[in-house]
Amino acid sequence: MNSGSMTTQAPEASETHGCEACCPRYHEAVELVGKRWTGAILYVLLHGGRMRFTEIAHAVPDLSDRLLSERMKELEARKIVERHVSDGTPTKVSYELTDKGRELAPAMAELKQWADRWLD
Amino acid sequence: MNSGSMTTQAPEASETHGCEACCPRYHEAVELVGKRWTGAILYVLLHGGRMRFTEIAHAVPDLSDRLLSERMKELEARKIVERHVSDGTPTKVSYELTDKGRELAPAMAELKQWADRWLD
């Protein structure tokens, strides 16, 4: 009963089929990065490296501390940002992109280029 | 009183200064593309070419007609999407990305690649 094996497809084949319409993974990614303030926070961390909470707040004007704190928790839960707590007193908390976060750089660079070309 | 003219800067110089923190144009772009459902609609139009309203609705499941209509109007106002109305009765309405919209392709492709690599 192996006569059907010639038509066996790799798992990827059926998984990517849905991408002909709207790919759920892409959809998740674009709404994650595009969530209010998240894109700006990622941009700042990408260019600033490891940063203190107040440094991020300073680099993203008009963003309240409450909302920044919420976003940082979301990004940490998504493993896009890593939170570091220093030894010693007082402890110092800083944030840094993980590999997963840093690999958003090409997408952000392309979007930046588009923005520079097309937005006023 | 023209002695100060030596220090005159091109408008770009001061405008781009803010990019050391978070670039306002990039911020605008990421929130535009990342607005709920907009990223999915753009993805569908990029791969589908000129499409009827119902075709877009079909390709983006879970999106209500009301919200799709709202998003299409926003994208049209932003000159990212062009609306075509055919001659004849009944008229047929279709939508297509403009050059401005199509040039989002590289950013979307990079984000898609990231999503495939990092999201489940």
PDB file of C-alpha atoms in Angstrom:
ATOM      1  CA  MET A   1       0.000   0.000   0.000  1.00  0.00           C
ATOM      2  CA  ASN A   2       2.892   2.337  -0.632  1.00  0.00           C
ATOM      3  CA  SER A   3       1.673   3.289  -4.068  1.00  0.00           C
ATOM      4  CA  GLY A   4       0.533   6.669  -2.741  1.00  0.00           C
ATOM      5  CA  SER A   5       3.964   7.606  -1.412  1.00  0.00           C
ATOM      6  CA  MET A   6       4.874   9.385  -4.622  1.00  0.00           C
ATOM      7  CA  THR A   7       2.313  12.046  -3.803  1.00  0.00           C
ATOM      8  CA  THR A   8       3.467  12.525  -0.223  1.00  0.00           C
ATOM      9  CA  GLN A   9       4.209  16.156   0.402  1.00  0.00           C
ATOM     10  CA  ALA A  10       6.620  17.724   2.825  1.00  0.00           C
ATOM     11  CA  PRO A  11       4.808  19.211   5.837  1.00  0.00           C
ATOM     12  CA  GLU A  12       5.771  22.701   4.633  1.00  0.00           C
ATOM     13  CA  ALA A  13       3.668  22.327   1.514  1.00  0.00           C
ATOM     14  CA  SER A  14       0.353  22.340   3.304  1.00  0.00           C
ATOM     15  CA  GLU A  15       1.487  24.791   5.964  1.00  0.00           C
ATOM     16  CA  THR A  16       2.402  27.452   3.429  1.00  0.00           C
ATOM     17  CA  HIS A  17      -0.755  26.929   1.420  1.00  0.00           C
ATOM     18  CA  GLY A  18      -2.649  29.457   3.522  1.00  0.00           C
ATOM     19  CA  CYS A  19      -0.102  32.134   2.574  1.00  0.00           C
ATOM     20  CA  GLU A  20      -1.768  32.520  -0.786  1.00  0.00           C
ATOM     21  CA  ALA A  21      -4.408  34.458   1.122  1.00  0.00           C
ATOM     22  CA  CYS A  22      -3.106  36.151   4.233  1.00  0.00           C
ATOM     23  CA  CYS A  23      -0.359  34.366   6.117  1.00  0.00           C
ATOM     24  CA  PRO A  24      -1.308  34.131   9.813  1.00  0.00           C
ATOM     25  CA  ARG A  25       2.333  34.310  10.935  1.00  0.00           C
ATOM     26  CA  TYR A  26       2.973  37.439   8.879  1.00  0.00           C
ATOM     27  CA  HIS A  27      -0.273  38.908  10.208  1.00  0.00           C
ATOM     28  CA  GLU A  28       0.835  38.254  13.773  1.00  0.00           C
ATOM     29  CA  ALA A  29       4.247  39.810  13.104  1.00  0.00           C
ATOM     30  CA  VAL A  30       2.960  42.980  11.453  1.00  0.00           C
ATOM     31  CA  GLU A  31       0.455  43.620  14.241  1.00  0.00           C
ATOM     32  CA  LEU A  32       3.048  42.875  16.901  1.00  0.00           C
ATOM     33  CA  VAL A  33       5.585  45.312  15.464  1.00  0.00           C
ATOM     34  CA  GLY A  34       2.905  47.823  14.484  1.00  0.00           C
ATOM     35  CA  LYS A  35       1.184  47.956  17.870  1.00  0.00           C
ATOM     36  CA  ARG A  36       1.058  51.519  19.139  1.00  0.00           C
ATOM     37  CA  TRP A  37       4.591  52.560  20.234  1.00  0.00           C
ATOM     38  CA  THR A  38       6.131  49.107  19.823  1.00  0.00           C
ATOM     39  CA  GLY A  39       7.734  49.943  16.475  1.00  0.00           C
ATOM     40  CA  ALA A  40       9.271  53.070  17.950  1.00  0.00           C
ATOM     41  CA  ILE A  41      10.599  51.227  21.020  1.00  0.00           C
ATOM     42  CA  LEU A  42      12.180  48.518  18.835  1.00  0.00           C
ATOM     43  CA  TYR A  43      13.794  51.156  16.621  1.00  0.00           C
ATOM     44  CA  VAL A  44      15.317  52.899  19.618  1.00  0.00           C
ATOM     45  CA  LEU A  45      16.640  49.653  21.150  1.00  0.00           C
ATOM     46  CA  LEU A  46      18.062  48.548  17.816  1.00  0.00           C
ATOM     47  CA  HIS A  47      20.128  51.704  17.557  1.00  0.00           C
ATOM     48  CA  GLY A  48      20.817  52.211  21.262  1.00  0.00           C
ATOM     49  CA  GLY A  49      21.859  48.723  22.375  1.00  0.00           C
ATOM     50  CA  ARG A  50      21.346  48.009  26.067  1.00  0.00           C
ATOM     51  CA  MET A  51      19.340  50.848  27.581  1.00  0.00           C
ATOM     52  CA  ARG A  52      17.843  51.917  30.896  1.00  0.00           C
ATOM     53  CA  PHE A  53      14.097  52.449  31.157  1.00  0.00           C
ATOM     54  CA  THR A  54      14.550  56.215  31.423  1.00  0.00           C
ATOM     55  CA  GLU A  55      16.810  56.266  28.363  1.00  0.00           C
ATOM     56  CA  ILE A  56      14.150  54.512  26.283  1.00  0.00           C
ATOM     57  CA  ALA A  57      11.489  56.877  27.651  1.00  0.00           C
ATOM     58  CA  HIS A  58      13.655  59.838  26.714  1.00  0.00           C
ATOM     59  CA  ALA A  59      14.210  58.524  23.169  1.00  0.00           C
ATOM     60  CA  VAL A  60      10.490  57.984  22.512  1.00  0.00           C
ATOM     61  CA  PRO A  61       8.827  61.291  23.296  1.00  0.00           C
ATOM     62  CA  ASP A  62       5.087  61.444  24.092  1.00  0.00           C
ATOM     63  CA  LEU A  63       5.063  57.895  25.447  1.00  0.00           C
ATOM     64  CA  SER A  64       3.935  57.650  29.074  1.00  0.00           C
ATOM     65  CA  ASP A  65       5.957  55.610  31.561  1.00  0.00           C
ATOM     66  CA  ARG A  66       2.908  53.452  32.218  1.00  0.00           C
ATOM     67  CA  LEU A  67       2.514  52.517  28.554  1.00  0.00           C
ATOM     68  CA  LEU A  68       6.265  52.058  28.052  1.00  0.00           C
ATOM     69  CA  SER A  69       6.315  49.691  31.017  1.00  0.00           C
ATOM     70  CA  GLU A  70       3.392  47.728  29.536  1.00  0.00           C
ATOM     71  CA  ARG A  71       5.095  47.465  26.156  1.00  0.00           C
ATOM     72  CA  MET A  72       8.397  46.343  27.674  1.00  0.00           C
ATOM     73  CA  LYS A  73       6.584  43.568  29.539  1.00  0.00           C
ATOM     74  CA  GLU A  74       4.879  42.448  26.321  1.00  0.00           C
ATOM     75  CA  LEU A  75       8.170  42.452  24.405  1.00  0.00           C
ATOM     76  CA  GLU A  76       9.839  40.526  27.234  1.00  0.00           C
ATOM     77  CA  ALA A  77       7.019  37.945  27.215  1.00  0.00           C
ATOM     78  CA  ARG A  78       7.503  37.590  23.444  1.00  0.00           C
ATOM     79  CA  LYS A  79      11.257  37.078  23.998  1.00  0.00           C
ATOM     80  CA  ILE A  80      12.039  40.056  21.772  1.00  0.00           C
ATOM     81  CA  VAL A  81      13.546  42.016  24.651  1.00  0.00           C
ATOM     82  CA  GLU A  82      15.648  40.786  27.553  1.00  0.00           C
ATOM     83  CA  ARG A  83      15.555  42.481  30.959  1.00  0.00           C
ATOM     84  CA  HIS A  84      18.793  42.709  32.920  1.00  0.00           C
ATOM     85  CA  VAL A  85      18.955  43.433  36.643  1.00  0.00           C
ATOM     86  CA  SER A  86      22.394  44.341  37.984  1.00  0.00           C
ATOM     87  CA  ASP A  87      23.848  43.088  41.251  1.00  0.00           C
ATOM     88  CA  GLY A  88      24.509  45.666  43.953  1.00  0.00           C
ATOM     89  CA  THR A  89      22.413  48.357  45.600  1.00  0.00           C
ATOM     90  CA  PRO A  90      20.549  50.070  44.160  1.00  0.00           C
ATOM     91  CA  THR A  91      19.892  47.514  41.436  1.00  0.00           C
ATOM     92  CA  LYS A  92      19.903  48.837  37.907  1.00  0.00           C
ATOM     93  CA  VAL A  93      17.438  47.557  35.355  1.00  0.00           C
ATOM     94  CA  SER A  94      18.237  47.672  31.657  1.00  0.00           C
ATOM     95  CA  TYR A  95      16.759  46.255  28.485  1.00  0.00           C
ATOM     96  CA  GLU A  96      18.313  44.806  25.357  1.00  0.00           C
ATOM     97  CA  LEU A  97      17.014  43.161  22.186  1.00  0.00           C
ATOM     98  CA  THR A  98      17.392  39.383  21.994  1.00  0.00           C
ATOM     99  CA  ASP A  99      18.539  37.696  18.764  1.00  0.00           C
ATOM    100  CA  LYS A 100      14.881  37.395  17.838  1.00  0.00           C
ATOM    101  CA  GLY A 101      14.470  41.142  18.327  1.00  0.00           C
ATOM    102  CA  ARG A 102      17.674  42.091  16.542  1.00  0.00           C
ATOM    103  CA  GLU A 103      16.642  40.088  13.506  1.00  0.00           C
ATOM    104  CA  LEU A 104      13.816  42.556  12.952  1.00  0.00           C
ATOM    105  CA  ALA A 105      16.501  45.004  11.783  1.00  0.00           C
ATOM    106  CA  PRO A 106      16.217  44.318   8.006  1.00  0.00           C
ATOM    107  CA  ALA A 107      12.422  44.743   8.054  1.00  0.00           C
ATOM    108  CA  MET A 108      12.729  47.961  10.034  1.00  0.00           C
ATOM    109  CA  ALA A 109      15.454  49.262   7.709  1.00  0.00           C
ATOM    110  CA  GLU A 110      13.280  48.602   4.649  1.00  0.00           C
ATOM    111  CA  LEU A 111      10.324  50.327   6.271  1.00  0.00           C
ATOM    112  CA  LYS A 112      12.504  53.288   7.232  1.00  0.00           C
ATOM    113  CA  GLN A 113      13.668  53.585   3.621  1.00  0.00           C
ATOM    114  CA  TRP A 114      10.065  53.503   2.398  1.00  0.00           C
ATOM    115  CA  ALA A 115       9.080  56.150   4.959  1.00  0.00           C
ATOM    116  CA  ASP A 116      11.933  58.425   3.920  1.00  0.00           C
ATOM    117  CA  ARG A 117      10.916  58.108   0.313  1.00  0.00           C
ATOM    118  CA  TRP A 118       7.149  58.380   0.589  1.00  0.00           C
ATOM    119  CA  LEU A 119       6.151  60.219   3.763  1.00  0.00           C
ATOM    120  CA  ASP A 120       6.491  63.987   4.257  1.00  0.00           C
TER     121      ASP A 120
ATOM    122  CA  MET B   1      21.902  92.017   8.137  1.00  0.00           C
ATOM    123  CA  ASN B   2      22.849  89.006   6.076  1.00  0.00           C
ATOM    124  CA  SER B   3      25.839  88.158   8.220  1.00  0.00           C
ATOM    125  CA  GLY B   4      24.004  85.184   9.705  1.00  0.00           C
ATOM    126  CA  SER B   5      23.486  83.491   6.360  1.00  0.00           C
ATOM    127  CA  MET B   6      26.660  81.403   6.730  1.00  0.00           C
ATOM    128  CA  THR B   7      24.992  79.389   9.467  1.00  0.00           C
ATOM    129  CA  THR B   8      21.829  78.691   7.503  1.00  0.00           C
ATOM    130  CA  GLN B   9      21.188  74.976   7.368  1.00  0.00           C
ATOM    131  CA  ALA B  10      19.318  72.974   4.803  1.00  0.00           C
ATOM    132  CA  PRO B  11      15.850  72.083   6.127  1.00  0.00           C
ATOM    133  CA  GLU B  12      16.819  68.408   6.112  1.00  0.00           C
ATOM    134  CA  ALA B  13      19.570  68.913   8.658  1.00  0.00           C
ATOM    135  CA  SER B  14      17.304  69.796  11.545  1.00  0.00           C
ATOM    136  CA  GLU B  15      14.499  67.507  10.415  1.00  0.00           C
ATOM    137  CA  THR B  16      16.624  64.372  10.431  1.00  0.00           C
ATOM    138  CA  HIS B  17      18.214  65.217  13.763  1.00  0.00           C
ATOM    139  CA  GLY B  18      15.339  63.564  15.611  1.00  0.00           C
ATOM    140  CA  CYS B  19      16.177  60.230  13.928  1.00  0.00           C
ATOM    141  CA  GLU B  20      18.918  59.638  16.459  1.00  0.00           C
ATOM    142  CA  ALA B  21      16.082  58.907  18.864  1.00  0.00           C
ATOM    143  CA  CYS B  22      12.939  57.671  17.173  1.00  0.00           C
ATOM    144  CA  CYS B  23      12.410  58.828  13.621  1.00  0.00           C
ATOM    145  CA  PRO B  24       8.903  60.355  13.296  1.00  0.00           C
ATOM    146  CA  ARG B  25       8.560  59.220   9.674  1.00  0.00           C
ATOM    147  CA  TYR B  26       9.480  55.641  10.551  1.00  0.00           C
ATOM    148  CA  HIS B  27       7.107  55.813  13.505  1.00  0.00           C
ATOM    149  CA  GLU B  28       4.290  56.955  11.207  1.00  0.00           C
ATOM    150  CA  ALA B  29       5.078  54.173   8.709  1.00  0.00           C
ATOM    151  CA  VAL B  30       5.206  51.359  11.243  1.00  0.00           C
ATOM    152  CA  GLU B  31       1.921  52.393  12.842  1.00  0.00           C
ATOM    153  CA  LEU B  32       0.281  52.848   9.440  1.00  0.00           C
ATOM    154  CA  VAL B  33       1.283  49.393   8.219  1.00  0.00           C
ATOM    155  CA  GLY B  34       0.749  47.816  11.624  1.00  0.00           C
ATOM    156  CA  LYS B  35      -2.744  49.197  12.195  1.00  0.00           C
ATOM    157  CA  ARG B  36      -5.184  46.360  12.859  1.00  0.00           C
ATOM    158  CA  TRP B  37      -5.812  44.467   9.570  1.00  0.00           C
ATOM    159  CA  THR B  38      -3.908  46.943   7.383  1.00  0.00           C
ATOM    160  CA  GLY B  39      -0.817  44.746   7.169  1.00  0.00           C
ATOM    161  CA  ALA B  40      -2.939  41.787   6.122  1.00  0.00           C
ATOM    162  CA  ILE B  41      -4.812  43.793   3.479  1.00  0.00           C
ATOM    163  CA  LEU B  42      -1.555  45.100   1.994  1.00  0.00           C
ATOM    164  CA  TYR B  43      -0.123  41.583   1.896  1.00  0.00           C
ATOM    165  CA  VAL B  44      -3.164  40.285   0.046  1.00  0.00           C
ATOM    166  CA  LEU B  45      -3.146  43.129  -2.492  1.00  0.00           C
ATOM    167  CA  LEU B  46       0.571  42.751  -3.065  1.00  0.00           C
ATOM    168  CA  HIS B  47       0.135  39.134  -4.032  1.00  0.00           C
ATOM    169  CA  GLY B  48      -3.282  39.410  -5.684  1.00  0.00           C
ATOM    170  CA  GLY B  49      -2.872  42.474  -7.898  1.00  0.00           C
ATOM    171  CA  ARG B  50      -6.103  44.288  -8.732  1.00  0.00           C
ATOM    172  CA  MET B  51      -8.906  42.843  -6.596  1.00  0.00           C
ATOM    173  CA  ARG B  52     -12.598  43.290  -5.988  1.00  0.00           C
ATOM    174  CA  PHE B  53     -13.791  44.156  -2.497  1.00  0.00           C
ATOM    175  CA  THR B  54     -15.265  40.693  -1.987  1.00  0.00           C
ATOM    176  CA  GLU B  55     -12.017  39.055  -3.103  1.00  0.00           C
ATOM    177  CA  ILE B  56     -10.060  41.006  -0.497  1.00  0.00           C
ATOM    178  CA  ALA B  57     -12.682  40.170   2.144  1.00  0.00           C
ATOM    179  CA  HIS B  58     -12.388  36.491   1.234  1.00  0.00           C
ATOM    180  CA  ALA B  59      -8.597  36.549   1.464  1.00  0.00           C
ATOM    181  CA  VAL B  60      -8.555  38.166   4.917  1.00  0.00           C
ATOM    182  CA  PRO B  61     -10.770  35.973   7.072  1.00  0.00           C
ATOM    183  CA  ASP B  62     -12.334  37.353  10.272  1.00  0.00           C
ATOM    184  CA  LEU B  63     -12.329  40.912   8.950  1.00  0.00           C
ATOM    185  CA  SER B  64     -15.808  42.498   8.812  1.00  0.00           C
ATOM    186  CA  ASP B  65     -16.947  44.293   5.664  1.00  0.00           C
ATOM    187  CA  ARG B  66     -17.419  47.462   7.662  1.00  0.00           C
ATOM    188  CA  LEU B  67     -13.838  47.459   8.901  1.00  0.00           C
ATOM    189  CA  LEU B  68     -12.441  46.445   5.515  1.00  0.00           C
ATOM    190  CA  SER B  69     -14.306  49.341   3.929  1.00  0.00           C
ATOM    191  CA  GLU B  70     -12.875  51.715   6.532  1.00  0.00           C
ATOM    192  CA  ARG B  71      -9.330  50.466   5.947  1.00  0.00           C
ATOM    193  CA  MET B  72      -9.653  50.733   2.169  1.00  0.00           C
ATOM    194  CA  LYS B  73     -10.744  54.366   2.526  1.00  0.00           C
ATOM    195  CA  GLU B  74      -7.773  55.095   4.772  1.00  0.00           C
ATOM    196  CA  LEU B  75      -5.350  53.438   2.346  1.00  0.00           C
ATOM    197  CA  GLU B  76      -6.912  55.338  -0.549  1.00  0.00           C
ATOM    198  CA  ALA B  77      -6.575  58.637   1.332  1.00  0.00           C
ATOM    199  CA  ARG B  78      -2.922  57.777   1.976  1.00  0.00           C
ATOM    200  CA  LYS B  79      -2.443  57.100  -1.757  1.00  0.00           C
ATOM    201  CA  ILE B  80      -1.306  53.546  -1.001  1.00  0.00           C
ATOM    202  CA  VAL B  81      -4.299  52.018  -2.755  1.00  0.00           C
ATOM    203  CA  GLU B  82      -6.086  53.167  -5.898  1.00  0.00           C
ATOM    204  CA  ARG B  83      -9.819  52.582  -6.399  1.00  0.00           C
ATOM    205  CA  HIS B  84     -11.033  51.771  -9.894  1.00  0.00           C
ATOM    206  CA  VAL B  85     -14.661  52.038 -10.973  1.00  0.00           C
ATOM    207  CA  SER B  86     -15.513  50.391 -14.292  1.00  0.00           C
ATOM    208  CA  ASP B  87     -17.772  51.909 -16.947  1.00  0.00           C
ATOM    209  CA  GLY B  88     -21.028  50.090 -17.675  1.00  0.00           C
ATOM    210  CA  THR B  89     -23.887  48.841 -15.533  1.00  0.00           C
ATOM    211  CA  PRO B  90     -23.561  47.550 -12.949  1.00  0.00           C
ATOM    212  CA  THR B  91     -20.292  49.338 -12.196  1.00  0.00           C
ATOM    213  CA  LYS B  92     -17.534  47.195 -10.794  1.00  0.00           C
ATOM    214  CA  VAL B  93     -15.231  48.518  -8.097  1.00  0.00           C
ATOM    215  CA  SER B  94     -11.728  47.165  -7.692  1.00  0.00           C
ATOM    216  CA  TYR B  95      -8.629  48.100  -5.754  1.00  0.00           C
ATOM    217  CA  GLU B  96      -4.943  48.031  -6.593  1.00  0.00           C
ATOM    218  CA  LEU B  97      -1.753  49.118  -4.863  1.00  0.00           C
ATOM    219  CA  THR B  98      -0.161  52.340  -6.140  1.00  0.00           C
ATOM    220  CA  ASP B  99       3.606  52.587  -6.652  1.00  0.00           C
ATOM    221  CA  LYS B 100       3.798  53.887  -3.097  1.00  0.00           C
ATOM    222  CA  GLY B 101       1.952  50.799  -1.885  1.00  0.00           C
ATOM    223  CA  ARG B 102       3.919  48.349  -4.011  1.00  0.00           C
ATOM    224  CA  GLU B 103       7.188  49.711  -2.659  1.00  0.00           C
ATOM    225  CA  LEU B 104       6.247  48.319   0.744  1.00  0.00           C
ATOM    226  CA  ALA B 105       7.010  44.879  -0.697  1.00  0.00           C
ATOM    227  CA  PRO B 106      10.630  44.592   0.529  1.00  0.00           C
ATOM    228  CA  ALA B 107       9.667  45.552   4.092  1.00  0.00           C
ATOM    229  CA  MET B 108       6.789  43.076   4.055  1.00  0.00           C
ATOM    230  CA  ALA B 109       9.022  40.341   2.640  1.00  0.00           C
ATOM    231  CA  GLU B 110      11.601  40.881   5.383  1.00  0.00           C
ATOM    232  CA  LEU B 111       8.907  40.792   8.050  1.00  0.00           C
ATOM    233  CA  LYS B 112       7.446  37.633   6.537  1.00  0.00           C
ATOM    234  CA  GLN B 113      10.885  36.005   6.671  1.00  0.00           C
ATOM    235  CA  TRP B 114      11.281  37.007  10.317  1.00  0.00           C
ATOM    236  CA  ALA B 115       7.799  35.661  11.114  1.00  0.00           C
ATOM    237  CA  ASP B 116       8.556  32.322   9.440  1.00  0.00           C
ATOM    238  CA  ARG B 117      11.755  32.033  11.392  1.00  0.00           C
ATOM    239  CA  TRP B 118      10.622  33.178  14.831  1.00  0.00           C
ATOM    240  CA  LEU B 119       6.890  32.693  15.238  1.00  0.00           C
ATOM    241  CA  ASP B 120       5.188  29.353  15.751  1.00  0.00           C
TER     242      ASP B 120
END
